[in-house]
Amino acid sequence: GHGVPGAMLTMMGVALLNEAALLSADPQPDELLRALDRLLHGSFASQAGSGATGGVVRYSMELQLARYWPATGRLLFSAA
């Protein structure tokens, strides 16, 4: 993202992604992205109706996650 809105969304996304990873015993990239989506939507929903946009989110983010197991050469990748 660009400017202050993009920076705020990025900082929020990093914090929520860390939370999602800590809540999972065996985090997989696709599961983490789904959890991040739920957490972000929950965050914005809790503020719905506040501000000039009436709770409508007008920004988004793109994210790619990968998990690699060196012993087996296995790679899992997910993007949103």
mmCIF file of N, CA, C and O in Angstrom:
data_model
loop_
_atom_site.group_PDB
_atom_site.id
_atom_site.type_symbol
_atom_site.label_atom_id
_atom_site.label_comp_id
_atom_site.label_asym_id
_atom_site.label_seq_id
_atom_site.Cartn_x
_atom_site.Cartn_y
_atom_site.Cartn_z
ATOM 1 N N GLY A 1 0.806 -1.176 0.000
ATOM 2 C CA GLY A 1 0.000 0.000 0.000
ATOM 3 C C GLY A 1 0.859 1.254 0.000
ATOM 4 O O GLY A 1 2.071 1.200 0.146
ATOM 5 N N HIS A 2 0.214 2.365 -0.168
ATOM 6 C CA HIS A 2 0.911 3.637 -0.230
ATOM 7 C C HIS A 2 0.446 4.539 0.899
ATOM 8 O O HIS A 2 -0.722 4.533 1.273
ATOM 9 N N GLY A 3 1.353 5.313 1.391
ATOM 10 C CA GLY A 3 1.020 6.321 2.381
ATOM 11 C C GLY A 3 0.636 5.744 3.725
ATOM 12 O O GLY A 3 0.889 4.585 4.039
ATOM 13 N N VAL A 4 -0.009 6.587 4.502
ATOM 14 C CA VAL A 4 -0.391 6.214 5.865
ATOM 15 C C VAL A 4 -1.376 5.049 5.897
ATOM 16 O O VAL A 4 -1.190 4.109 6.681
ATOM 17 N N PRO A 5 -2.442 5.023 5.057
ATOM 18 C CA PRO A 5 -3.365 3.879 5.113
ATOM 19 C C PRO A 5 -2.663 2.545 4.828
ATOM 20 O O PRO A 5 -2.908 1.554 5.511
ATOM 21 N N GLY A 6 -1.787 2.534 3.837
ATOM 22 C CA GLY A 6 -1.060 1.305 3.517
ATOM 23 C C GLY A 6 -0.134 0.886 4.634
ATOM 24 O O GLY A 6 -0.007 -0.303 4.956
ATOM 25 N N ALA A 7 0.527 1.853 5.253
ATOM 26 C CA ALA A 7 1.433 1.554 6.367
ATOM 27 C C ALA A 7 0.666 0.996 7.564
ATOM 28 O O ALA A 7 1.094 0.023 8.199
ATOM 29 N N MET A 8 -0.479 1.599 7.851
ATOM 30 C CA MET A 8 -1.286 1.121 8.981
ATOM 31 C C MET A 8 -1.818 -0.287 8.719
ATOM 32 O O MET A 8 -1.800 -1.130 9.609
ATOM 33 N N LEU A 9 -2.278 -0.548 7.504
ATOM 34 C CA LEU A 9 -2.780 -1.872 7.166
ATOM 35 C C LEU A 9 -1.658 -2.904 7.243
ATOM 36 O O LEU A 9 -1.861 -4.024 7.718
ATOM 37 N N THR A 10 -0.463 -2.529 6.808
ATOM 38 C CA THR A 10 0.681 -3.436 6.879
ATOM 39 C C THR A 10 1.031 -3.759 8.327
ATOM 40 O O THR A 10 1.244 -4.928 8.681
ATOM 41 N N MET A 11 1.092 -2.745 9.174
ATOM 42 C CA MET A 11 1.419 -2.979 10.588
ATOM 43 C C MET A 11 0.347 -3.842 11.257
ATOM 44 O O MET A 11 0.663 -4.760 12.020
ATOM 45 N N MET A 12 -0.900 -3.577 10.947
ATOM 46 C CA MET A 12 -1.996 -4.373 11.492
ATOM 47 C C MET A 12 -1.901 -5.817 10.998
ATOM 48 O O MET A 12 -2.077 -6.764 11.762
ATOM 49 N N GLY A 13 -1.608 -5.979 9.702
ATOM 50 C CA GLY A 13 -1.487 -7.313 9.120
ATOM 51 C C GLY A 13 -0.362 -8.118 9.741
ATOM 52 O O GLY A 13 -0.520 -9.308 10.027
ATOM 53 N N VAL A 14 0.776 -7.489 9.981
ATOM 54 C CA VAL A 14 1.911 -8.188 10.597
ATOM 55 C C VAL A 14 1.549 -8.646 12.010
ATOM 56 O O VAL A 14 1.806 -9.788 12.400
ATOM 57 N N ALA A 15 0.932 -7.763 12.782
ATOM 58 C CA ALA A 15 0.551 -8.114 14.150
ATOM 59 C C ALA A 15 -0.457 -9.265 14.160
ATOM 60 O O ALA A 15 -0.329 -10.216 14.943
ATOM 61 N N LEU A 16 -1.459 -9.203 13.286
ATOM 62 C CA LEU A 16 -2.476 -10.250 13.247
ATOM 63 C C LEU A 16 -1.928 -11.560 12.678
ATOM 64 O O LEU A 16 -2.343 -12.641 13.099
ATOM 65 N N LEU A 17 -0.991 -11.474 11.745
ATOM 66 C CA LEU A 17 -0.363 -12.689 11.216
ATOM 67 C C LEU A 17 0.440 -13.379 12.313
ATOM 68 O O LEU A 17 0.401 -14.607 12.453
ATOM 69 N N ASN A 18 1.155 -12.609 13.118
ATOM 70 C CA ASN A 18 1.886 -13.188 14.256
ATOM 71 C C ASN A 18 0.923 -13.854 15.233
ATOM 72 O O ASN A 18 1.188 -14.950 15.736
ATOM 73 N N GLU A 19 -0.206 -13.201 15.487
ATOM 74 C CA GLU A 19 -1.219 -13.779 16.377
ATOM 75 C C GLU A 19 -1.749 -15.098 15.813
ATOM 76 O O GLU A 19 -1.861 -16.092 16.529
ATOM 77 N N ALA A 20 -2.049 -15.109 14.521
ATOM 78 C CA ALA A 20 -2.556 -16.328 13.875
ATOM 79 C C ALA A 20 -1.530 -17.457 13.957
ATOM 80 O O ALA A 20 -1.884 -18.605 14.212
ATOM 81 N N ALA A 21 -0.263 -17.134 13.765
ATOM 82 C CA ALA A 21 0.791 -18.156 13.822
ATOM 83 C C ALA A 21 0.935 -18.718 15.230
ATOM 84 O O ALA A 21 1.150 -19.922 15.405
ATOM 85 N N LEU A 22 0.803 -17.867 16.225
ATOM 86 C CA LEU A 22 0.927 -18.327 17.610
ATOM 87 C C LEU A 22 -0.252 -19.197 18.027
ATOM 88 O O LEU A 22 -0.110 -20.064 18.898
ATOM 89 N N LEU A 23 -1.402 -18.988 17.429
ATOM 90 C CA LEU A 23 -2.597 -19.754 17.781
ATOM 91 C C LEU A 23 -2.640 -21.120 17.116
ATOM 92 O O LEU A 23 -3.457 -21.957 17.480
ATOM 93 N N SER A 24 -1.764 -21.359 16.153
ATOM 94 C CA SER A 24 -1.773 -22.619 15.412
ATOM 95 C C SER A 24 -0.626 -23.508 15.867
ATOM 96 O O SER A 24 0.518 -23.060 15.966
ATOM 97 N N ALA A 25 -0.929 -24.784 16.125
ATOM 98 C CA ALA A 25 0.103 -25.729 16.542
ATOM 99 C C ALA A 25 1.050 -26.060 15.392
ATOM 100 O O ALA A 25 2.238 -26.279 15.612
ATOM 101 N N ASP A 26 0.529 -26.120 14.176
ATOM 102 C CA ASP A 26 1.329 -26.475 13.002
ATOM 103 C C ASP A 26 0.899 -25.579 11.841
ATOM 104 O O ASP A 26 0.162 -26.009 10.952
ATOM 105 N N PRO A 27 1.333 -24.309 11.844
ATOM 106 C CA PRO A 27 0.813 -23.353 10.856
ATOM 107 C C PRO A 27 1.179 -23.699 9.413
ATOM 108 O O PRO A 27 2.331 -23.949 9.098
ATOM 109 N N GLN A 28 0.166 -23.723 8.566
ATOM 110 C CA GLN A 28 0.354 -23.932 7.133
ATOM 111 C C GLN A 28 0.048 -22.598 6.445
ATOM 112 O O GLN A 28 -0.811 -21.838 6.911
ATOM 113 N N PRO A 29 0.720 -22.296 5.340
ATOM 114 C CA PRO A 29 0.520 -21.001 4.681
ATOM 115 C C PRO A 29 -0.939 -20.667 4.372
ATOM 116 O O PRO A 29 -1.400 -19.561 4.648
ATOM 117 N N ASP A 30 -1.687 -21.624 3.815
ATOM 118 C CA ASP A 30 -3.079 -21.335 3.462
ATOM 119 C C ASP A 30 -3.939 -21.096 4.696
ATOM 120 O O ASP A 30 -4.790 -20.209 4.716
ATOM 121 N N GLU A 31 -3.677 -21.857 5.763
ATOM 122 C CA GLU A 31 -4.441 -21.681 7.001
ATOM 123 C C GLU A 31 -4.140 -20.321 7.631
ATOM 124 O O GLU A 31 -5.036 -19.672 8.173
ATOM 125 N N LEU A 32 -2.880 -19.903 7.573
ATOM 126 C CA LEU A 32 -2.508 -18.607 8.130
ATOM 127 C C LEU A 32 -3.171 -17.469 7.358
ATOM 128 O O LEU A 32 -3.635 -16.496 7.960
ATOM 129 N N LEU A 33 -3.242 -17.587 6.037
ATOM 130 C CA LEU A 33 -3.893 -16.545 5.246
ATOM 131 C C LEU A 33 -5.386 -16.469 5.554
ATOM 132 O O LEU A 33 -5.944 -15.379 5.667
ATOM 133 N N ARG A 34 -6.030 -17.612 5.703
ATOM 134 C CA ARG A 34 -7.455 -17.613 6.055
ATOM 135 C C ARG A 34 -7.674 -17.013 7.447
ATOM 136 O O ARG A 34 -8.601 -16.234 7.670
ATOM 137 N N ALA A 35 -6.795 -17.379 8.391
ATOM 138 C CA ALA A 35 -6.905 -16.835 9.748
ATOM 139 C C ALA A 35 -6.680 -15.323 9.733
ATOM 140 O O ALA A 35 -7.402 -14.575 10.406
ATOM 141 N N LEU A 36 -5.692 -14.865 8.961
ATOM 142 C CA LEU A 36 -5.433 -13.430 8.863
ATOM 143 C C LEU A 36 -6.648 -12.715 8.280
ATOM 144 O O LEU A 36 -7.047 -11.657 8.767
ATOM 145 N N ASP A 37 -7.257 -13.293 7.265
ATOM 146 C CA ASP A 37 -8.454 -12.697 6.660
ATOM 147 C C ASP A 37 -9.566 -12.559 7.691
ATOM 148 O O ASP A 37 -10.196 -11.511 7.806
ATOM 149 N N ARG A 38 -9.810 -13.626 8.470
ATOM 150 C CA ARG A 38 -10.848 -13.575 9.509
ATOM 151 C C ARG A 38 -10.527 -12.508 10.553
ATOM 152 O O ARG A 38 -11.405 -11.746 10.968
ATOM 153 N N LEU A 39 -9.271 -12.458 10.997
ATOM 154 C CA LEU A 39 -8.882 -11.485 12.017
ATOM 155 C C LEU A 39 -9.007 -10.054 11.505
ATOM 156 O O LEU A 39 -9.476 -9.167 12.227
ATOM 157 N N LEU A 40 -8.590 -9.818 10.263
ATOM 158 C CA LEU A 40 -8.711 -8.474 9.689
ATOM 159 C C LEU A 40 -10.167 -8.061 9.555
ATOM 160 O O LEU A 40 -10.549 -6.957 9.934
ATOM 161 N N HIS A 41 -10.991 -8.972 9.015
ATOM 162 C CA HIS A 41 -12.411 -8.652 8.866
ATOM 163 C C HIS A 41 -13.060 -8.426 10.225
ATOM 164 O O HIS A 41 -13.888 -7.529 10.372
ATOM 165 N N GLY A 42 -12.671 -9.223 11.213
ATOM 166 C CA GLY A 42 -13.201 -9.042 12.561
ATOM 167 C C GLY A 42 -12.798 -7.708 13.145
ATOM 168 O O GLY A 42 -13.583 -7.033 13.818
ATOM 169 N N SER A 43 -11.578 -7.293 12.882
ATOM 170 C CA SER A 43 -11.091 -6.001 13.367
ATOM 171 C C SER A 43 -11.878 -4.856 12.759
ATOM 172 O O SER A 43 -12.289 -3.931 13.465
ATOM 173 N N PHE A 44 -12.087 -4.919 11.457
ATOM 174 C CA PHE A 44 -12.820 -3.851 10.795
ATOM 175 C C PHE A 44 -14.307 -3.898 11.141
ATOM 176 O O PHE A 44 -14.947 -2.861 11.272
ATOM 177 N N ALA A 45 -14.859 -5.097 11.313
ATOM 178 C CA ALA A 45 -16.280 -5.224 11.654
ATOM 179 C C ALA A 45 -16.553 -4.624 13.022
ATOM 180 O O ALA A 45 -17.614 -4.041 13.247
ATOM 181 N N SER A 46 -15.589 -4.740 13.948
ATOM 182 C CA SER A 46 -15.796 -4.193 15.285
ATOM 183 C C SER A 46 -15.838 -2.673 15.265
ATOM 184 O O SER A 46 -16.315 -2.045 16.188
ATOM 185 N N GLN A 47 -15.342 -2.081 14.176
ATOM 186 C CA GLN A 47 -15.346 -0.632 14.045
ATOM 187 C C GLN A 47 -16.374 -0.153 13.015
ATOM 188 O O GLN A 47 -16.386 1.014 12.649
ATOM 189 N N ALA A 48 -17.225 -1.066 12.539
ATOM 190 C CA ALA A 48 -18.210 -0.711 11.509
ATOM 191 C C ALA A 48 -19.102 0.421 12.002
ATOM 192 O O ALA A 48 -19.496 0.468 13.148
ATOM 193 N N GLY A 49 -19.360 1.302 11.104
ATOM 194 C CA GLY A 49 -20.223 2.424 11.428
ATOM 195 C C GLY A 49 -19.475 3.621 11.974
ATOM 196 O O GLY A 49 -20.028 4.696 12.088
ATOM 197 N N SER A 50 -18.200 3.441 12.293
ATOM 198 C CA SER A 50 -17.437 4.580 12.804
ATOM 199 C C SER A 50 -16.671 5.230 11.668
ATOM 200 O O SER A 50 -16.287 4.577 10.711
ATOM 201 N N GLY A 51 -16.489 6.493 11.748
ATOM 202 C CA GLY A 51 -15.711 7.192 10.730
ATOM 203 C C GLY A 51 -16.527 7.554 9.508
ATOM 204 O O GLY A 51 -17.701 7.209 9.376
ATOM 205 N N ALA A 52 -15.870 8.230 8.588
ATOM 206 C CA ALA A 52 -16.541 8.772 7.405
ATOM 207 C C ALA A 52 -16.982 7.694 6.422
ATOM 208 O O ALA A 52 -17.885 7.901 5.636
ATOM 209 N N THR A 53 -16.335 6.519 6.453
ATOM 210 C CA THR A 53 -16.661 5.487 5.469
ATOM 211 C C THR A 53 -17.771 4.562 5.943
ATOM 212 O O THR A 53 -18.165 3.658 5.223
ATOM 213 N N GLY A 54 -18.247 4.739 7.158
ATOM 214 C CA GLY A 54 -19.309 3.877 7.655
ATOM 215 C C GLY A 54 -18.875 2.439 7.822
ATOM 216 O O GLY A 54 -19.669 1.524 7.719
ATOM 217 N N GLY A 55 -17.605 2.206 8.086
ATOM 218 C CA GLY A 55 -17.101 0.867 8.297
ATOM 219 C C GLY A 55 -16.714 0.135 7.026
ATOM 220 O O GLY A 55 -16.354 -1.026 7.069
ATOM 221 N N VAL A 56 -16.790 0.774 5.879
ATOM 222 C CA VAL A 56 -16.425 0.142 4.612
ATOM 223 C C VAL A 56 -14.911 0.200 4.447
ATOM 224 O O VAL A 56 -14.307 1.260 4.572
ATOM 225 N N VAL A 57 -14.302 -0.955 4.183
ATOM 226 C CA VAL A 57 -12.854 -1.015 3.986
ATOM 227 C C VAL A 57 -12.554 -0.695 2.534
ATOM 228 O O VAL A 57 -13.065 -1.338 1.629
ATOM 229 N N ARG A 58 -11.715 0.286 2.314
ATOM 230 C CA ARG A 58 -11.404 0.715 0.951
ATOM 231 C C ARG A 58 -9.959 0.383 0.562
ATOM 232 O O ARG A 58 -9.484 0.855 -0.446
ATOM 233 N N TYR A 59 -9.296 -0.406 1.369
ATOM 234 C CA TYR A 59 -7.908 -0.777 1.100
ATOM 235 C C TYR A 59 -7.774 -2.286 1.176
ATOM 236 O O TYR A 59 -8.602 -2.967 1.766
ATOM 237 N N SER A 60 -6.734 -2.798 0.585
ATOM 238 C CA SER A 60 -6.480 -4.239 0.635
ATOM 239 C C SER A 60 -4.976 -4.465 0.691
ATOM 240 O O SER A 60 -4.192 -3.524 0.587
ATOM 241 N N MET A 61 -4.596 -5.713 0.845
ATOM 242 C CA MET A 61 -3.171 -6.045 0.841
ATOM 243 C C MET A 61 -2.966 -7.338 0.066
ATOM 244 O O MET A 61 -3.888 -8.137 -0.074
ATOM 245 N N GLU A 62 -1.780 -7.491 -0.432
ATOM 246 C CA GLU A 62 -1.382 -8.732 -1.091
ATOM 247 C C GLU A 62 -0.333 -9.378 -0.213
ATOM 248 O O GLU A 62 0.497 -8.692 0.397
ATOM 249 N N LEU A 63 -0.363 -10.709 -0.134
ATOM 250 C CA LEU A 63 0.559 -11.408 0.754
ATOM 251 C C LEU A 63 0.859 -12.784 0.189
ATOM 252 O O LEU A 63 -0.025 -13.460 -0.326
ATOM 253 N N GLN A 64 2.109 -13.173 0.279
ATOM 254 C CA GLN A 64 2.540 -14.507 -0.101
ATOM 255 C C GLN A 64 3.252 -15.113 1.094
ATOM 256 O O GLN A 64 4.070 -14.459 1.732
ATOM 257 N N LEU A 65 2.942 -16.377 1.380
ATOM 258 C CA LEU A 65 3.589 -17.098 2.469
ATOM 259 C C LEU A 65 4.109 -18.421 1.953
ATOM 260 O O LEU A 65 3.486 -19.057 1.101
ATOM 261 N N ALA A 66 5.236 -18.849 2.488
ATOM 262 C CA ALA A 66 5.804 -20.143 2.121
ATOM 263 C C ALA A 66 6.318 -20.825 3.368
ATOM 264 O O ALA A 66 6.745 -20.175 4.326
ATOM 265 N N ARG A 67 6.272 -22.135 3.357
ATOM 266 C CA ARG A 67 6.864 -22.944 4.417
ATOM 267 C C ARG A 67 7.714 -24.004 3.742
ATOM 268 O O ARG A 67 7.265 -24.674 2.810
ATOM 269 N N TYR A 68 8.941 -24.156 4.233
ATOM 270 C CA TYR A 68 9.903 -25.059 3.592
ATOM 271 C C TYR A 68 10.460 -26.029 4.622
ATOM 272 O O TYR A 68 10.814 -25.634 5.733
ATOM 273 N N TRP A 69 10.537 -27.297 4.237
ATOM 274 C CA TRP A 69 11.143 -28.334 5.052
ATOM 275 C C TRP A 69 12.441 -28.771 4.368
ATOM 276 O O TRP A 69 12.407 -29.519 3.378
ATOM 277 N N PRO A 70 13.600 -28.319 4.841
ATOM 278 C CA PRO A 70 14.875 -28.633 4.183
ATOM 279 C C PRO A 70 15.167 -30.132 4.105
ATOM 280 O O PRO A 70 15.730 -30.602 3.114
ATOM 281 N N ALA A 71 14.781 -30.895 5.112
ATOM 282 C CA ALA A 71 15.103 -32.326 5.123
ATOM 283 C C ALA A 71 14.455 -33.083 3.988
ATOM 284 O O ALA A 71 15.030 -34.026 3.450
ATOM 285 N N THR A 72 13.249 -32.642 3.579
ATOM 286 C CA THR A 72 12.527 -33.349 2.528
ATOM 287 C C THR A 72 12.457 -32.573 1.219
ATOM 288 O O THR A 72 12.054 -33.122 0.205
ATOM 289 N N GLY A 73 12.824 -31.294 1.263
ATOM 290 C CA GLY A 73 12.715 -30.458 0.086
ATOM 291 C C GLY A 73 11.299 -30.034 -0.221
ATOM 292 O O GLY A 73 11.006 -29.486 -1.280
ATOM 293 N N ARG A 74 10.398 -30.253 0.717
ATOM 294 C CA ARG A 74 8.976 -29.918 0.535
ATOM 295 C C ARG A 74 8.777 -28.412 0.718
ATOM 296 O O ARG A 74 9.300 -27.805 1.643
ATOM 297 N N LEU A 75 7.982 -27.807 -0.171
ATOM 298 C CA LEU A 75 7.671 -26.388 -0.116
ATOM 299 C C LEU A 75 6.164 -26.218 -0.270
ATOM 300 O O LEU A 75 5.568 -26.750 -1.214
ATOM 301 N N LEU A 76 5.568 -25.482 0.654
ATOM 302 C CA LEU A 76 4.162 -25.102 0.542
ATOM 303 C C LEU A 76 4.108 -23.603 0.332
ATOM 304 O O LEU A 76 4.804 -22.846 1.017
ATOM 305 N N PHE A 77 3.264 -23.165 -0.590
ATOM 306 C CA PHE A 77 3.168 -21.756 -0.924
ATOM 307 C C PHE A 77 1.696 -21.382 -1.023
ATOM 308 O O PHE A 77 0.876 -22.146 -1.525
ATOM 309 N N SER A 78 1.372 -20.202 -0.545
ATOM 310 C CA SER A 78 0.012 -19.697 -0.664
ATOM 311 C C SER A 78 0.071 -18.193 -0.864
ATOM 312 O O SER A 78 0.960 -17.526 -0.329
ATOM 313 N N ALA A 79 -0.851 -17.651 -1.640
ATOM 314 C CA ALA A 79 -0.865 -16.214 -1.916
ATOM 315 C C ALA A 79 -2.292 -15.690 -1.917
ATOM 316 O O ALA A 79 -3.231 -16.420 -2.226
ATOM 317 N N ALA A 80 -2.429 -14.447 -1.544
ATOM 318 C CA ALA A 80 -3.740 -13.796 -1.560
ATOM 319 C C ALA A 80 -3.548 -12.329 -1.863
ATOM 320 O O ALA A 80 -2.511 -11.764 -1.643
#
